[in-house]
Amino acid sequence: MKRANGTGSVFKLNGKRRNPWVARVTQGFDDKGRQKYVNLGYYKTKREAENELLSYNSNPYDANFKKITLLEVFEKFIEIQKNKGVAQSTLNGYKTFKKRCGEKLLNAKIQELKALQLQNSIDELVKRGLASESLRVHKVILVSIFKLAMKLDIVQKNYASFITIPKSKPVLERKIFTESEIEKLWNCIEIENVDIVLILIFTGFRVNELLNIQRENVDLENRYLKGGSKTKAGKNRVVPIHPKIFELIKSKYDNTNDYLFLNHFKRKMSYMTFYQRFKKMMEILDMKHTIHDTRHTFATMISEASQNQKAITEMIGHASISMTEKYWHTNLEKMRKELEKIN
């Protein structure tokens, strides 16, 4: 049966070829009014080519999109991020992402990348010993790239969102910050974001929990912070402000932004920005720690200083303990009493 005009054509190439059948459509005209042909692809059988043509005609798309690679969308993503004014540390993180992807993945046509290929790329990074924290950042960037590709109608589904990050196996025991290291942090308070590390150590917040705290969640008069996430017990928990970090919190509170912790552009600081600065900071101070070591340090210090397990679990947010309005202030003072036992 002859196809209707404007619906494209299927034909066979000469010679011995693995995929001899071509599905072709017309997309526009040149300056002289001649049709511009675009090949949708090359196929083993005539039926495969006809099915592709049928699929195209039922939902037309820019055939040139089929040639766009992951790298091309990534470069467009970088351009958008630069226009938004993201920090240099975030851009450095994108460079690291590009190196970890490798040429094979970057040069793959993004329409042909499915969940399996993306998961395989993550699994390769696992074999190379990349930490779970870095794997999570890698996935976040891939998801963002695919979101942009969907926005541009290049792909129909965000296959990066199906990536699973394997739970990290504890290879090394977590290291707490020693007393001498904490003293060193205080002595080097002028180094960028050392103050945030100290706040993490004396509150026990996870880094994202701290970065998400807004000024409305800070009560300087009663000296407490309200925040937290991840678990039922961890959400919206109240943590007293230790006297040692009160001035650090107060200095952050004095900004006019909704959030306490900002980047150089006076916007909320992202996890990636802090992560890059933390790594640089540890190099400068000649320390070897992960960000989560701050929370482990807090848990260790408060456990050594106090025997009040209820107060400890409420501050850390691990146990399922509910606080009613009636006993709220009583619990806050109990927690403060235990917290201030940390010297």
Coordinates of C-alpha atoms in Angstrom, one line a residue:
M1 CA 0.0 0.0 0.0
K2 CA 1.3 3.4 -1.0
R3 CA 2.0 5.8 1.9
A4 CA 0.3 9.2 2.1
N5 CA 2.3 12.2 1.1
G6 CA 4.4 13.6 3.9
T7 CA 4.5 10.4 5.9
G8 CA 8.1 9.4 5.0
S9 CA 9.5 6.4 3.3
V10 CA 11.3 3.1 3.9
F11 CA 14.0 1.8 1.5
K12 CA 16.8 -0.7 1.4
L13 CA 20.5 0.2 0.9
N14 CA 22.7 -1.6 -1.5
G15 CA 25.4 -4.0 -0.5
K16 CA 25.9 -6.3 2.4
R17 CA 25.0 -4.4 5.6
R18 CA 24.0 -5.4 9.1
N19 CA 21.1 -2.9 9.1
P20 CA 20.2 -2.3 5.4
W21 CA 16.7 -0.8 5.9
V22 CA 16.2 2.9 6.4
A23 CA 13.3 4.9 7.7
R24 CA 13.3 8.4 6.4
V25 CA 11.1 11.5 6.8
T26 CA 11.0 15.0 5.5
Q27 CA 11.7 17.8 8.0
G28 CA 11.4 21.2 6.4
F29 CA 12.8 22.7 3.1
D30 CA 16.1 24.3 2.1
D31 CA 16.4 27.8 0.7
K32 CA 15.6 26.6 -2.8
G33 CA 12.4 24.9 -1.7
R34 CA 13.8 21.3 -1.8
Q35 CA 12.8 18.8 0.8
K36 CA 15.3 18.2 3.7
Y37 CA 15.5 14.5 4.5
V38 CA 16.3 13.1 7.9
N39 CA 17.0 9.4 8.6
L40 CA 15.2 8.1 11.6
G41 CA 17.5 5.1 11.8
Y42 CA 18.9 1.9 10.2
Y43 CA 17.2 -1.4 10.8
K44 CA 17.7 -5.2 10.2
T45 CA 14.3 -5.7 8.6
K46 CA 11.8 -3.8 6.6
R47 CA 9.2 -4.4 9.3
E48 CA 11.4 -2.7 12.0
A49 CA 11.9 0.3 9.7
E50 CA 8.2 0.6 9.0
N51 CA 7.3 0.3 12.8
E52 CA 9.7 3.2 13.5
L53 CA 8.1 5.3 10.8
L54 CA 4.7 4.5 12.1
S55 CA 5.8 5.4 15.6
Y56 CA 7.2 8.7 14.3
N57 CA 4.0 9.6 12.4
S58 CA 1.8 8.9 15.5
N59 CA 4.0 11.2 17.6
P60 CA 6.3 13.3 15.5
Y61 CA 9.5 14.5 17.0
D62 CA 12.6 16.3 15.8
A63 CA 14.5 13.5 14.2
N64 CA 17.8 15.3 14.9
F65 CA 17.2 14.7 18.6
K66 CA 18.0 11.0 18.0
K67 CA 21.6 12.1 17.5
I68 CA 22.0 14.2 20.6
T69 CA 24.5 12.7 23.1
L70 CA 24.5 12.8 26.9
L71 CA 27.5 15.1 26.6
E72 CA 25.6 17.6 24.6
V73 CA 22.7 17.8 27.1
F74 CA 25.3 17.9 29.9
E75 CA 27.0 20.9 28.3
K76 CA 23.6 22.7 27.9
F77 CA 23.0 21.9 31.6
I78 CA 26.3 23.4 32.6
E79 CA 25.5 26.6 30.6
I80 CA 22.2 26.9 32.4
Q81 CA 23.8 26.5 35.8
K82 CA 26.5 29.1 35.0
N83 CA 23.7 31.6 34.0
K84 CA 22.1 30.9 37.4
G85 CA 25.4 31.9 39.1
V86 CA 26.2 28.6 40.8
A87 CA 29.4 28.6 42.9
Q88 CA 32.7 27.6 41.4
S89 CA 32.9 24.7 43.8
T90 CA 29.7 23.3 42.3
L91 CA 31.1 23.7 38.8
N92 CA 34.2 21.8 39.9
G93 CA 31.9 19.0 41.0
Y94 CA 30.4 18.9 37.5
K95 CA 33.9 18.5 36.1
T96 CA 34.5 15.6 38.4
F97 CA 31.2 14.1 37.2
K98 CA 32.3 14.3 33.6
K99 CA 35.6 12.5 34.3
R100 CA 33.8 9.7 36.1
C101 CA 31.3 9.2 33.3
G102 CA 33.9 8.3 30.8
E103 CA 33.8 8.9 27.0
K104 CA 31.7 5.9 26.2
L105 CA 28.7 7.0 28.3
L106 CA 29.1 10.7 27.4
N107 CA 29.2 10.1 23.7
A108 CA 26.2 7.7 23.8
K109 CA 22.9 9.0 22.3
I110 CA 20.8 10.0 25.2
Q111 CA 17.6 8.6 23.6
E112 CA 19.3 5.2 23.6
L113 CA 20.4 5.3 27.2
K114 CA 18.0 3.2 29.4
A115 CA 18.0 2.3 33.1
L116 CA 20.3 -0.7 32.5
Q117 CA 23.1 1.2 30.9
L118 CA 23.0 4.0 33.5
Q119 CA 22.9 1.4 36.4
N120 CA 25.9 -0.4 34.8
S121 CA 27.8 2.9 34.8
I122 CA 27.1 3.3 38.5
D123 CA 28.1 -0.3 39.2
E124 CA 31.4 0.4 37.5
L125 CA 32.1 3.3 39.9
V126 CA 31.2 1.0 42.8
K127 CA 33.8 -1.5 41.6
R128 CA 36.3 1.4 41.5
G129 CA 35.6 2.0 45.2
L130 CA 33.7 5.3 44.9
A131 CA 32.0 6.1 48.2
S132 CA 28.2 6.1 48.6
E133 CA 28.2 9.8 49.2
S134 CA 29.9 10.5 45.9
L135 CA 27.7 7.9 44.1
R136 CA 24.6 9.8 45.4
V137 CA 26.0 13.1 44.0
H138 CA 26.7 11.4 40.7
K139 CA 23.1 10.2 40.4
V140 CA 21.7 13.6 41.3
I141 CA 23.5 15.1 38.4
L142 CA 22.4 12.4 36.0
V143 CA 18.8 12.9 37.1
S144 CA 19.1 16.6 36.5
I145 CA 20.5 16.1 33.0
F146 CA 17.7 13.8 32.1
K147 CA 15.2 16.3 33.5
L148 CA 16.5 18.9 31.1
A149 CA 16.4 16.4 28.2
M150 CA 12.7 15.8 29.1
K151 CA 12.0 19.5 29.2
L152 CA 13.6 19.9 25.7
D153 CA 11.4 16.9 24.5
I154 CA 14.6 14.9 23.7
V155 CA 13.6 12.0 25.9
Q156 CA 10.2 10.9 27.3
K157 CA 11.3 9.3 30.5
N158 CA 13.9 10.0 33.2
Y159 CA 15.7 6.7 33.3
A160 CA 18.3 8.1 35.7
S161 CA 15.7 8.2 38.4
F162 CA 15.7 4.4 38.4
I163 CA 19.3 4.1 39.4
T164 CA 19.9 2.5 42.8
I165 CA 22.8 3.3 45.0
P166 CA 24.0 0.2 46.9
K167 CA 24.2 0.6 50.6
S168 CA 27.8 1.1 51.6
K169 CA 29.5 -1.6 53.5
P170 CA 31.4 -0.3 56.5
V171 CA 35.0 -0.8 55.5
L172 CA 36.5 1.6 57.9
E173 CA 35.2 2.5 61.4
R174 CA 34.0 6.1 61.5
K175 CA 36.4 8.5 63.0
I176 CA 35.4 11.2 65.4
F177 CA 37.0 14.6 65.6
T178 CA 39.5 14.5 68.5
E179 CA 39.7 17.2 71.1
S180 CA 42.9 18.5 69.5
E181 CA 41.2 18.5 66.1
I182 CA 38.2 20.4 67.5
E183 CA 40.6 22.9 69.1
K184 CA 42.4 23.3 65.7
L185 CA 39.0 24.1 64.1
W186 CA 38.4 26.8 66.6
N187 CA 41.9 28.2 66.0
C188 CA 41.3 28.2 62.2
I189 CA 37.8 29.7 62.4
E190 CA 38.7 32.2 59.7
I191 CA 38.9 29.4 57.1
E192 CA 35.7 29.3 55.0
N193 CA 32.9 27.2 56.5
V194 CA 35.0 25.9 59.5
D195 CA 32.2 27.5 61.5
I196 CA 29.6 25.2 59.8
V197 CA 31.7 22.2 60.7
L198 CA 31.8 23.3 64.4
I199 CA 28.0 23.9 64.3
L200 CA 27.5 20.4 63.0
I201 CA 29.8 18.9 65.7
F202 CA 27.9 20.7 68.5
T203 CA 24.3 20.1 67.2
G204 CA 24.5 16.6 65.7
F205 CA 22.5 17.7 62.6
R206 CA 23.0 15.9 59.3
V207 CA 24.5 18.4 56.8
N208 CA 21.4 18.7 54.7
E209 CA 19.3 19.2 57.8
L210 CA 21.5 22.1 58.8
L211 CA 21.6 23.7 55.4
N212 CA 17.8 23.5 55.2
I213 CA 17.3 25.4 58.5
Q214 CA 15.6 28.8 58.1
R215 CA 15.7 31.9 60.3
E216 CA 12.2 31.1 61.4
N217 CA 13.5 27.9 62.9
V218 CA 16.0 29.7 65.1
D219 CA 15.0 31.0 68.5
L220 CA 17.9 33.0 69.9
E221 CA 16.0 34.1 73.0
N222 CA 15.4 30.5 74.1
R223 CA 18.6 29.4 72.4
Y224 CA 17.5 26.4 70.3
L225 CA 17.3 25.3 66.7
K226 CA 14.4 23.4 65.1
G227 CA 15.0 21.1 62.1
G228 CA 15.7 17.6 61.0
S229 CA 14.5 15.1 58.5
K230 CA 15.0 11.5 57.3
T231 CA 13.2 9.6 60.1
K232 CA 10.0 10.2 62.0
A233 CA 11.9 10.9 65.2
G234 CA 14.3 13.1 63.3
K235 CA 11.8 15.5 61.8
N236 CA 11.3 18.9 63.3
R237 CA 13.3 18.0 66.4
V238 CA 14.5 20.7 68.8
V239 CA 18.2 21.0 69.6
P240 CA 19.5 23.5 72.2
I241 CA 22.3 25.8 71.0
H242 CA 25.5 25.0 72.9
P243 CA 27.1 28.1 74.4
K244 CA 30.3 27.5 72.4
I245 CA 28.5 28.0 69.0
F246 CA 25.9 30.6 70.0
E247 CA 27.8 33.5 68.5
L248 CA 28.4 31.5 65.3
I249 CA 24.6 30.9 65.0
K250 CA 23.9 34.5 65.8
S251 CA 26.2 35.8 63.1
K252 CA 24.4 33.6 60.5
Y253 CA 21.0 34.8 61.8
D254 CA 21.9 38.4 61.1
N255 CA 21.6 38.0 57.3
T256 CA 18.4 39.0 55.5
N257 CA 17.9 35.7 53.6
D258 CA 15.4 33.1 54.7
Y259 CA 18.2 30.5 55.1
L260 CA 21.0 30.6 57.6
F261 CA 23.7 29.2 55.4
L262 CA 24.4 30.9 52.1
N263 CA 26.8 30.6 49.2
H264 CA 28.8 33.5 47.7
F265 CA 25.7 34.6 45.8
K266 CA 23.7 35.0 48.9
R267 CA 21.5 32.0 48.0
K268 CA 20.9 28.9 50.1
M269 CA 24.1 26.8 50.2
S270 CA 23.8 23.5 48.3
Y271 CA 25.1 20.2 49.6
M272 CA 27.5 19.9 46.7
T273 CA 29.0 23.4 47.4
F274 CA 29.6 22.5 51.1
Y275 CA 30.9 19.1 50.1
Q276 CA 33.5 20.6 47.9
R277 CA 34.5 23.1 50.5
F278 CA 34.7 20.5 53.2
K279 CA 37.1 18.4 51.1
K280 CA 39.3 21.4 50.5
M281 CA 39.1 22.3 54.2
M282 CA 40.2 18.9 55.3
E283 CA 43.2 19.1 53.0
I284 CA 44.2 22.5 54.4
L285 CA 43.9 21.3 58.0
D286 CA 45.6 18.0 57.3
M287 CA 42.6 16.0 58.6
K288 CA 40.9 12.9 57.2
H289 CA 37.2 12.9 57.9
T290 CA 33.9 12.6 56.2
I291 CA 31.1 15.1 56.8
H292 CA 29.1 12.5 58.7
D293 CA 32.0 12.2 61.2
T294 CA 30.7 15.5 62.7
R295 CA 27.4 13.8 63.7
H296 CA 29.3 10.8 65.0
T297 CA 31.4 13.1 67.0
F298 CA 28.4 14.8 68.5
A299 CA 26.8 11.4 69.4
T300 CA 30.1 10.2 71.0
M301 CA 30.6 13.4 73.0
I302 CA 27.0 13.6 74.3
S303 CA 27.0 9.9 75.2
E304 CA 30.2 10.3 77.1
A305 CA 29.0 13.4 79.0
S306 CA 25.5 12.3 79.8
Q307 CA 23.6 9.2 81.0
N308 CA 20.2 10.6 80.0
Q309 CA 19.4 8.4 77.0
K310 CA 16.0 10.0 76.4
A311 CA 17.6 13.5 76.0
I312 CA 20.3 12.1 73.8
T313 CA 18.0 10.3 71.5
E314 CA 15.7 13.3 71.2
M315 CA 18.6 15.5 70.1
I316 CA 20.1 13.0 67.7
G317 CA 16.7 12.0 66.3
H318 CA 17.1 8.2 66.3
A319 CA 14.4 7.1 68.7
S320 CA 10.6 7.5 68.2
I321 CA 9.9 9.8 71.1
S322 CA 7.0 12.2 70.9
M323 CA 7.0 15.6 72.6
T324 CA 3.6 17.1 73.5
E325 CA 3.1 20.9 73.9
K326 CA 2.6 20.4 77.7
Y327 CA 6.1 19.1 78.3
W328 CA 8.0 20.9 75.5
H329 CA 9.8 23.5 77.6
T330 CA 10.6 20.9 80.3
N331 CA 12.2 18.6 77.7
L332 CA 14.1 21.5 76.2
E333 CA 15.7 22.4 79.5
K334 CA 16.6 18.8 80.2
M335 CA 18.3 18.5 76.8
R336 CA 20.1 21.8 77.3
K337 CA 21.4 20.6 80.7
E338 CA 22.7 17.4 79.1
L339 CA 24.2 19.2 76.1
E340 CA 26.1 21.7 78.2
K341 CA 27.9 18.8 79.9
I342 CA 30.0 18.7 76.8
N343 CA 33.1 20.7 77.6

